[in-house]
XYZ file of C-alpha atoms in Angstrom:
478
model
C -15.300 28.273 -30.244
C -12.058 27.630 -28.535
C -12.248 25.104 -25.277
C -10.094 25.584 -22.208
C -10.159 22.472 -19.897
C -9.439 23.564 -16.208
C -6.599 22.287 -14.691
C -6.296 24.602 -11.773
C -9.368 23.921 -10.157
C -7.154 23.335 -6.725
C -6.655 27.115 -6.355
C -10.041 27.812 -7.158
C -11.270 25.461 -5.054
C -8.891 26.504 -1.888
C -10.086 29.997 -2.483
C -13.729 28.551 -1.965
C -12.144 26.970 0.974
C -10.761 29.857 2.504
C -14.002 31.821 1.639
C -16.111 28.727 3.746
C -13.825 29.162 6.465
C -12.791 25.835 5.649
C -8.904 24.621 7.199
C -6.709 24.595 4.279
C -5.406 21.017 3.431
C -9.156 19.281 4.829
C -10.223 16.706 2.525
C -13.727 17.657 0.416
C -16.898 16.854 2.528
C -19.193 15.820 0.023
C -23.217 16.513 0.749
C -25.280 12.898 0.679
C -27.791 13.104 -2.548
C -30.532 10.656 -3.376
C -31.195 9.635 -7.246
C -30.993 7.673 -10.421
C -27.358 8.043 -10.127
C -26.165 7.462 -7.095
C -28.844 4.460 -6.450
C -26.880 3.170 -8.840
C -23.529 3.991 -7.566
C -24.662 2.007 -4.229
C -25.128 -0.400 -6.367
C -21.647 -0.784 -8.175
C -20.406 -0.451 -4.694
C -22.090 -3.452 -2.837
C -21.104 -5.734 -5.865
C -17.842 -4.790 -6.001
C -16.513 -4.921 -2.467
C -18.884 -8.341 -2.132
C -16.245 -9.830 -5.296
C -13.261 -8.452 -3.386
C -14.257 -10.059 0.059
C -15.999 -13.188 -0.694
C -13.269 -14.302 -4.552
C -11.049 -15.639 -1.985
C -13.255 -18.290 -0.657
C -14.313 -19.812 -3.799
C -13.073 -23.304 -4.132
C -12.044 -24.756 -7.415
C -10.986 -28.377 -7.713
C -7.881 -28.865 -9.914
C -7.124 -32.194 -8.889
C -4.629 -33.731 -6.711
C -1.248 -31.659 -5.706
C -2.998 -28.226 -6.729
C -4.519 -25.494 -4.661
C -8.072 -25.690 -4.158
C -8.489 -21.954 -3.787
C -10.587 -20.199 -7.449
C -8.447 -17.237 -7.019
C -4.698 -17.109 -5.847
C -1.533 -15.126 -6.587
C 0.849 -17.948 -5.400
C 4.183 -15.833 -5.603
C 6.670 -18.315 -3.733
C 6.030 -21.105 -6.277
C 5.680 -18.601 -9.217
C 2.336 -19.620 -10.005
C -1.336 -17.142 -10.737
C -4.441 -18.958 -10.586
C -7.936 -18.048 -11.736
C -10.723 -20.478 -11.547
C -9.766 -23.069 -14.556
C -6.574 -20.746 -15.525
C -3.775 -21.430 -14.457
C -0.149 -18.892 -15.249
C 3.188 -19.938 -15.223
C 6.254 -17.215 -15.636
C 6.798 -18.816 -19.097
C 3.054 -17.570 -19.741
C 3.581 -14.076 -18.422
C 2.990 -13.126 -21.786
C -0.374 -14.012 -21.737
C -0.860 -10.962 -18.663
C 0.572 -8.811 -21.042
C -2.061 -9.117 -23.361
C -4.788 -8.805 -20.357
C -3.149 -5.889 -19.335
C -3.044 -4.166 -22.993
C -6.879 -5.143 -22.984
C -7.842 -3.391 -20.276
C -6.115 -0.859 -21.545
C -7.784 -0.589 -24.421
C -11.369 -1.006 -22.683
C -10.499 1.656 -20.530
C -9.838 3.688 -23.738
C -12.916 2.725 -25.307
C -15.182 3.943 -22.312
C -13.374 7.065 -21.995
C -14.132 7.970 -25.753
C -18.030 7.114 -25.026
C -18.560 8.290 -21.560
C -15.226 9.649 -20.437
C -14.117 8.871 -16.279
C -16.535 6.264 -16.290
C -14.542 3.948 -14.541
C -13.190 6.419 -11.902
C -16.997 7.738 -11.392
C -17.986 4.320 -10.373
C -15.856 1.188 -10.066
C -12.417 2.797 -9.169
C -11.233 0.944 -6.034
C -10.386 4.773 -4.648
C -13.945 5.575 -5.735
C -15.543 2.546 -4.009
C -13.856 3.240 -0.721
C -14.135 6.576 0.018
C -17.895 6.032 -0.488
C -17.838 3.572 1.948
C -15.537 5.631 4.377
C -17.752 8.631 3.973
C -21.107 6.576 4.750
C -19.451 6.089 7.628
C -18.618 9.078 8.832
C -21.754 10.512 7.397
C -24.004 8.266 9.331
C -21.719 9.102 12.617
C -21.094 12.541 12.199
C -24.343 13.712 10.031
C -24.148 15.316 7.218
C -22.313 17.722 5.293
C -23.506 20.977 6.834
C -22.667 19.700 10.350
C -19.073 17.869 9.089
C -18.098 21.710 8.481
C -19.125 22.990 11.319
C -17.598 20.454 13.239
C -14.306 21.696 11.794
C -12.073 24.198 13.940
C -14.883 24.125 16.537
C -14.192 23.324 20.178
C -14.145 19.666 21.103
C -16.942 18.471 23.241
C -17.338 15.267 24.963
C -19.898 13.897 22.001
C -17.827 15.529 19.050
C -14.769 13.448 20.935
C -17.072 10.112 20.930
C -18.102 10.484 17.439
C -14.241 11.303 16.421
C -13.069 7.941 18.116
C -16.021 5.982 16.948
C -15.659 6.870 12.960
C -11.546 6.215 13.171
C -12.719 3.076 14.948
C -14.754 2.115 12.010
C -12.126 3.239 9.269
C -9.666 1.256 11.396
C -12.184 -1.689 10.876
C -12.703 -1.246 7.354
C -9.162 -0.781 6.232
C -7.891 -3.945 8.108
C -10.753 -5.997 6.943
C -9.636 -4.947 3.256
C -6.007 -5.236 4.061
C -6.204 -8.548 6.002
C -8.942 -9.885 2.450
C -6.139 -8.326 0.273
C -3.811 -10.666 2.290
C -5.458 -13.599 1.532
C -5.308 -13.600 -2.504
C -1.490 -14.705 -1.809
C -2.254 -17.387 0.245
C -4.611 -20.119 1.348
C -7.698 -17.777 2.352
C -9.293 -20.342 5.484
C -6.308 -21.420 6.415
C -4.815 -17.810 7.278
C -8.308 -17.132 8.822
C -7.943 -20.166 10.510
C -4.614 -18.757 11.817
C -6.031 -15.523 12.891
C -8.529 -17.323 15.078
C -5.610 -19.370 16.829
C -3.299 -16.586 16.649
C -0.742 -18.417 14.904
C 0.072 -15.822 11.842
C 3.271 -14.677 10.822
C 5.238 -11.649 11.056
C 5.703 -11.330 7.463
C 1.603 -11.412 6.998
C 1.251 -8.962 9.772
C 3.421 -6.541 8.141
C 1.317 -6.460 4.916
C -1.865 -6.458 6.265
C -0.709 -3.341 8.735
C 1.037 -1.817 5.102
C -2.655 -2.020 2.923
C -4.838 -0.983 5.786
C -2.629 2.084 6.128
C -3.056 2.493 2.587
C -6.779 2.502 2.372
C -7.081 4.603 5.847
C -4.757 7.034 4.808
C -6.281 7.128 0.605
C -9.993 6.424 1.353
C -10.249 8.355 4.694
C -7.798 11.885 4.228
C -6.284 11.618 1.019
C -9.807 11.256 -1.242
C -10.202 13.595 -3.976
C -6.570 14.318 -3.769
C -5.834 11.085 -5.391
C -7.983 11.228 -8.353
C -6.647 14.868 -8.853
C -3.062 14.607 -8.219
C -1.875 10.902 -7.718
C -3.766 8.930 -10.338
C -1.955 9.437 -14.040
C -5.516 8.388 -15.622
C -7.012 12.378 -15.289
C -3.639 14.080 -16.662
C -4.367 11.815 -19.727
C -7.310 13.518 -20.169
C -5.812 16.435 -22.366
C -4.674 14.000 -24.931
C -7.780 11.645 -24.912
C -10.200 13.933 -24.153
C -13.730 13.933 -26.649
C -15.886 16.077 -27.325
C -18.129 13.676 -28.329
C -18.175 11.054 -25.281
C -20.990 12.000 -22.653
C -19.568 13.190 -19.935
C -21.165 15.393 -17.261
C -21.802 18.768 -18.313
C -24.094 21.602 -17.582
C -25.912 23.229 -20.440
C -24.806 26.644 -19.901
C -27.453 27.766 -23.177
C -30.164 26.738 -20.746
C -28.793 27.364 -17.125
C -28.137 31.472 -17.912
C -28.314 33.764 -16.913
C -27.984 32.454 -12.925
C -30.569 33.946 -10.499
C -33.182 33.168 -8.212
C -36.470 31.432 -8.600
C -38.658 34.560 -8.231
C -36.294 36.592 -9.687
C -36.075 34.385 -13.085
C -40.192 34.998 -12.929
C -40.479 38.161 -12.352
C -38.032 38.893 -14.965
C -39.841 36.511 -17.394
C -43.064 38.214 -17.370
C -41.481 41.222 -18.701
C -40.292 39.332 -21.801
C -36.619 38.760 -20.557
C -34.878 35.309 -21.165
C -34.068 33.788 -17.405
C -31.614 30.557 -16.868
C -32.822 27.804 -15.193
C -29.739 27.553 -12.384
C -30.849 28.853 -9.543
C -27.158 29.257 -8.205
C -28.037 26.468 -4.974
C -24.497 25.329 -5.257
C -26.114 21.887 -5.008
C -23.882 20.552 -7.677
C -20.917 21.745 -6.019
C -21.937 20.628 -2.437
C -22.291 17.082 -3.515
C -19.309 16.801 -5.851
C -16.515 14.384 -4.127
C -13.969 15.920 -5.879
C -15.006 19.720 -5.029
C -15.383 21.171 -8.239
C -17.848 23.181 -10.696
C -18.762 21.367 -13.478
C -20.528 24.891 -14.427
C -17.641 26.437 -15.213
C -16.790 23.555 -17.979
C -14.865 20.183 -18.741
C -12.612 19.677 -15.481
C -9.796 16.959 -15.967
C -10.698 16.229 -12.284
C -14.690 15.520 -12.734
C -14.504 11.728 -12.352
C -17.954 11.493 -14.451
C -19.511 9.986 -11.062
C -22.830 11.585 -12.062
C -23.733 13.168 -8.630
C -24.460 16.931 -9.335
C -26.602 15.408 -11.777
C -29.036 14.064 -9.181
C -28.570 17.026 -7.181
C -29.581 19.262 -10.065
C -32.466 17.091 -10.610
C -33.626 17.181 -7.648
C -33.547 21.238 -7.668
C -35.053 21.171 -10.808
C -38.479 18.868 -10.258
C -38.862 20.679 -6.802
C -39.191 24.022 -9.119
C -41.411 22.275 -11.291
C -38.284 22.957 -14.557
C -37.252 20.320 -16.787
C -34.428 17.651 -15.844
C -31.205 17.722 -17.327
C -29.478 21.133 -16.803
C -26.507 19.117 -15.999
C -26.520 15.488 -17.449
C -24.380 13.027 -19.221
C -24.240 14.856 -22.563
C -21.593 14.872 -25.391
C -19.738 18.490 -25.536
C -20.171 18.548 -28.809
C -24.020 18.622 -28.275
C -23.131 21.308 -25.937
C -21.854 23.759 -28.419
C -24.738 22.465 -30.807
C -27.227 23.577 -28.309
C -25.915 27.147 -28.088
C -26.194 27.437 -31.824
C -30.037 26.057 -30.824
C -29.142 23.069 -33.257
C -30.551 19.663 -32.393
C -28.473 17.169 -30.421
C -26.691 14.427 -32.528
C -25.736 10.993 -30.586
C -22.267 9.967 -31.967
C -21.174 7.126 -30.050
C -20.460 5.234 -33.082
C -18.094 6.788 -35.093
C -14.463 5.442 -36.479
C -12.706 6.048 -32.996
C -14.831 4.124 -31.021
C -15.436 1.193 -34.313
C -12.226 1.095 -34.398
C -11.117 0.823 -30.443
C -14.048 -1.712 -30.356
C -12.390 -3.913 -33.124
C -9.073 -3.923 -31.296
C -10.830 -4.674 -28.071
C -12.436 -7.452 -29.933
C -9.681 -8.763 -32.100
C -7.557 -8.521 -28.844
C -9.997 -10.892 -26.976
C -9.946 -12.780 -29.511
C -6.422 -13.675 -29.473
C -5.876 -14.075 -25.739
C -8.659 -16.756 -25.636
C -7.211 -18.746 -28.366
C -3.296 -18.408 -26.799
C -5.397 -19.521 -23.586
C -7.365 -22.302 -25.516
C -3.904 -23.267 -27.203
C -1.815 -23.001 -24.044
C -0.113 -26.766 -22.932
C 0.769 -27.666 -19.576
C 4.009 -28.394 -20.866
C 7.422 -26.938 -21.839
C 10.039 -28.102 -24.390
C 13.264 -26.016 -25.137
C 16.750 -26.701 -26.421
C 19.840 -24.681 -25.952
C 22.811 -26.443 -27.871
C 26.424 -26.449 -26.305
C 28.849 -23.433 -27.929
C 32.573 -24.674 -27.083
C 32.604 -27.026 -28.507
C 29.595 -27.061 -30.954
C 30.723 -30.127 -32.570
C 32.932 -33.075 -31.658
C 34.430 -35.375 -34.240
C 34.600 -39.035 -33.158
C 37.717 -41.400 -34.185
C 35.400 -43.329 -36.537
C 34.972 -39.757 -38.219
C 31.351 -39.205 -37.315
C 30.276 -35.870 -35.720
C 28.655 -34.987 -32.180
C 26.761 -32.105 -31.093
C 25.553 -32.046 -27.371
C 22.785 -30.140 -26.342
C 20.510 -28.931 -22.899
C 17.457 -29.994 -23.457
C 15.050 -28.926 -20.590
C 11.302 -29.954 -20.115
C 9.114 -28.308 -17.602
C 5.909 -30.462 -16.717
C 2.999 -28.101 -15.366
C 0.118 -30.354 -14.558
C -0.283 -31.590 -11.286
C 0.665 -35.113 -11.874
C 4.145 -36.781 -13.483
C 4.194 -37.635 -17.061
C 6.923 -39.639 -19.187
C 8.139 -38.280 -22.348
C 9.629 -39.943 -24.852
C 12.383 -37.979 -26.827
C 12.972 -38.280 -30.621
C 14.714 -35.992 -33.374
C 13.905 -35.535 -37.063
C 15.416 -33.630 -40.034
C 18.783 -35.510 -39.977
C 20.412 -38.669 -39.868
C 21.365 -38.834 -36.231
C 21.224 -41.458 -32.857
C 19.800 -39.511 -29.916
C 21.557 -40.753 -26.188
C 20.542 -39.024 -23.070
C 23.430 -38.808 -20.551
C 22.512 -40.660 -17.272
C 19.987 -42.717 -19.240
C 20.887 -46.512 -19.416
C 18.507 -47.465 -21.697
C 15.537 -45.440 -24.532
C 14.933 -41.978 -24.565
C 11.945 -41.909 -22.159
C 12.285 -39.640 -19.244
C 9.549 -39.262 -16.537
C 9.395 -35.685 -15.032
C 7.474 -35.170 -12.059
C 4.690 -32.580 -10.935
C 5.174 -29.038 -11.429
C 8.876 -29.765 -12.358
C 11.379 -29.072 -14.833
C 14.298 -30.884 -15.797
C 17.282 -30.187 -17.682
C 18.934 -32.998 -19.647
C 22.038 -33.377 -21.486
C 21.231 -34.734 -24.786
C 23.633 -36.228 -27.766
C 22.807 -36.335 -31.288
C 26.052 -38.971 -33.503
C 25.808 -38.718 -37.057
C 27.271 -38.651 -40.391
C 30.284 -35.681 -40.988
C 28.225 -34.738 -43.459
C 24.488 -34.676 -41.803
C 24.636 -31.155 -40.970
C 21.182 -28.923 -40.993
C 17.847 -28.324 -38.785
C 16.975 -30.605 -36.189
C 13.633 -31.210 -34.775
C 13.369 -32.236 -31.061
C 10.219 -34.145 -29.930
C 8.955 -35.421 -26.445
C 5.909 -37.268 -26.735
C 3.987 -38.257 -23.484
C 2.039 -40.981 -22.748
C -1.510 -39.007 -23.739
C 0.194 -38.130 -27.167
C 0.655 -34.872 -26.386
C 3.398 -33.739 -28.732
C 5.740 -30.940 -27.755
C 8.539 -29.601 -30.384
C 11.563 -27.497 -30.579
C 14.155 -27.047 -33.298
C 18.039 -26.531 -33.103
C 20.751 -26.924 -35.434
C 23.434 -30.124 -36.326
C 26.577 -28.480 -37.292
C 29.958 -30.037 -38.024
C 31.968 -27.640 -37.122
């Protein structure tokens, strides 16, 4: 059987809209459902926005001449810190790799239980519940949110109006101003709020993000995870059968029609669906669609017309699970009245597992591995090589060493692989250089040897802990 996955559920929808009486362009006003589900969507939702608020007052103590703050994006002195991790630009490599991991997590969950992510831990997701607790506990619910729309204005409808922008307002600079403070010292800038000394430049950013969330969480909503996010028009080329995503089981649900009807048509021997049409699934969907009608690239997998539909369904005394997390694939087998077959482990998902895995793997040890310092050489190009009246050769080089610990360390510089004396210009005496905190220096190095000593040269810089850092050039004569 051939499988069409709707992608122009926005006209359907507006004709639905049109149909309700509905303004055209009006964001979706979701109905409030109680359940498994959405308990656990609360959930997700208080643990997430208490990480986002609270990260950037965690202390973390990496000694003297180092921010104290666990979590800080410390842009002006190129520096990302993360409780006992600490990035340099020379290590944004190692984001890469975090980045093509999450990547391949998010992959992984979409091929065992699709949207996952955007169903419950999606930042868009997270506040436009919040934004539309608000306005539900403000406004009511969502029977009274639509008739509230187009009607006349009355002195209450006005109060309730100002008071749920007022809270949105709230919300959105709270999150922009918290945003804000990831880039800085977090109780100092609060600090500076409460004295009024901030500057412009934090203003502007804070008034930037809490325009963003008012404008995303509070009018934009479904909109976002429809049209703005790419994640949804990946679906088409990532989309499996087998992952459990929401569906309804159409074999069971038809044919649609009333309670007493279905009975009455039951006793005379005639097969009856289960939906009762109630339109429950739809009213509570934040995104405004019918997952009756089948897989919807827009259904964000948030698992709410699933409580509704239980609900319906234990009030009529029917089995739960018309519409549930189910694999597609079991859909189809259930219309063929085949028994359902759980296939969340199968190559795809071994195989994005291993990669997750192996990729984890390899990111811990290159964090494990990482030093807190940096040896390179660059050696000169005009000339490469200068020959000396007493006929030996000499090749000058940049030699630069970056120190990233928070205290100054002395390294001592040495070569191997030929036969050559090492100077450092500037340097009266040795080949010991001390290079301060969170510094890098770049020195001009010699190397005087034999005409014929030419080949691969190892540099080494030693510090006083033995730390050993190495870098290899070439001694050429010409």
């Amino acid at each position: 059987m051939a499988l069409t996955i709707e992608i122009d559920h926005a006209k359907t929808r507006a004709k639905t809209r049109a149909k309700a009486a509905v303004a055209a362009g009006q964001p979706v006003a979701p109905q409030s459902v109680r359940g498994t589900i959405r308990r656990i969507k609360w959930g997700v939702l208080l643990l997430t926005l208490s990480i986002y608020y609270v990260t950037p007052f965690i202390r973390w103590d990496r000694g003297p001449n180092a921010p104290d703050q666990a979590v800080l994006l410390d842009f002006a002195n190129g520096r990302l810190y993360a409780f006992f991790v600490e990035i340099w630009p020379q290590d944004l490599y190692l984001v890469t790799g975090l980045l093509v991991l999450a990547a391949t997590i998010l992959i992984l969950t979409n091929a065992l239980a699709g949207r996952l992510w955007c169903g419950f831990a999606c930042p868009q997701t997270v506040w436009t519940d919040l934004f539309l607790l608000v306005e539900r506990l403000i406004e009511g619910d969502r029977r009274l949110r639509l008739k509230n729309r187009g009607a006349p204005v009355t002195p209450k409808r006005a109060a309730q109006i100002v008071a749920k922008h007022a809270a949105w307002l709230l919300i959105s600079f709270a999150t922009g101003g918290t945003l804000i403070f990831y880039f800085t010292d977090a109780p100092g800038l609060l600090r500076g709020f409460a004295s009024g000394e901030v500057s412009t430049n934090a203003l502007t950013w804070i008034v930037v993000f809490a325009g963003t969330t008012y404008g995303l969480a509070g009018f934009a909503r479904d909109q976002v995870c429809t049209f703005m996010c790419p994640w949804p028009r990946l679906q088409g080329a990532i989309w499996d059968p087998e992952a459990y995503t929401v569906n309804y089981r159409d074999y069971r649900g038809e044919l649609r029609m009333s309670a007493k009807k279905a009975a009455a048509v039951r006793l005379e021997g005639k097969p009856a669906g289960d939906c009762v049409d109630c339109g429950q699934c739809v009213a509570v969907c934040p995104i405004g669609i019918d997952i009756r009608e089948g897989p919807n690239f827009a259904c964000i997998n948030c698992g709410l017309c699933v409580d509704a539909c239980d609900g319906v369904m234990s009030k009529l005394g029917r089995a739960r699970g018309l519409i549930d997390y189910e694999s597609w694939s079991n859909i189809e087998r259930g219309r063929r009245k085949e028994a359902p077959v759980n296939r969340l482990v199968r190559p795809k998902t071994i195989g994005l597992t291993v990669a997750s895995l192996a990729l984890a793997g390899i990111i811990t040890v290159a964090f494990a591995t990482k030093t807190t310092a940096i040896l390179s050489v660059q050696h000169d190009r005009d000339p490469v090589a200068v020959k000396l009246s007493d006929g030996s050769l000499r090749n000058a080089y940049t030699v630069k060493l970056l120190n990233k610990s928070s205290a100054p360390h002395a390294y001592a510089l040495s070569v191997s692989g030929v036969d050559a004396k090492l100077a450092i210009v500037g340097v009266q005496t040795g080949s010991s250089v001390v290079i301060g905190p969170e510094t890098s220096e770049a020195l001009r190095v010699t190397l005087t040897g034999a005409a014929d000593g030419q080949g691969d040269v190892v540099f080494t810089a030693r510090d006083e802990t033995d730390a050993v850092l190495s870098a290899k050039d070439r001694f050429v004569d010409r």
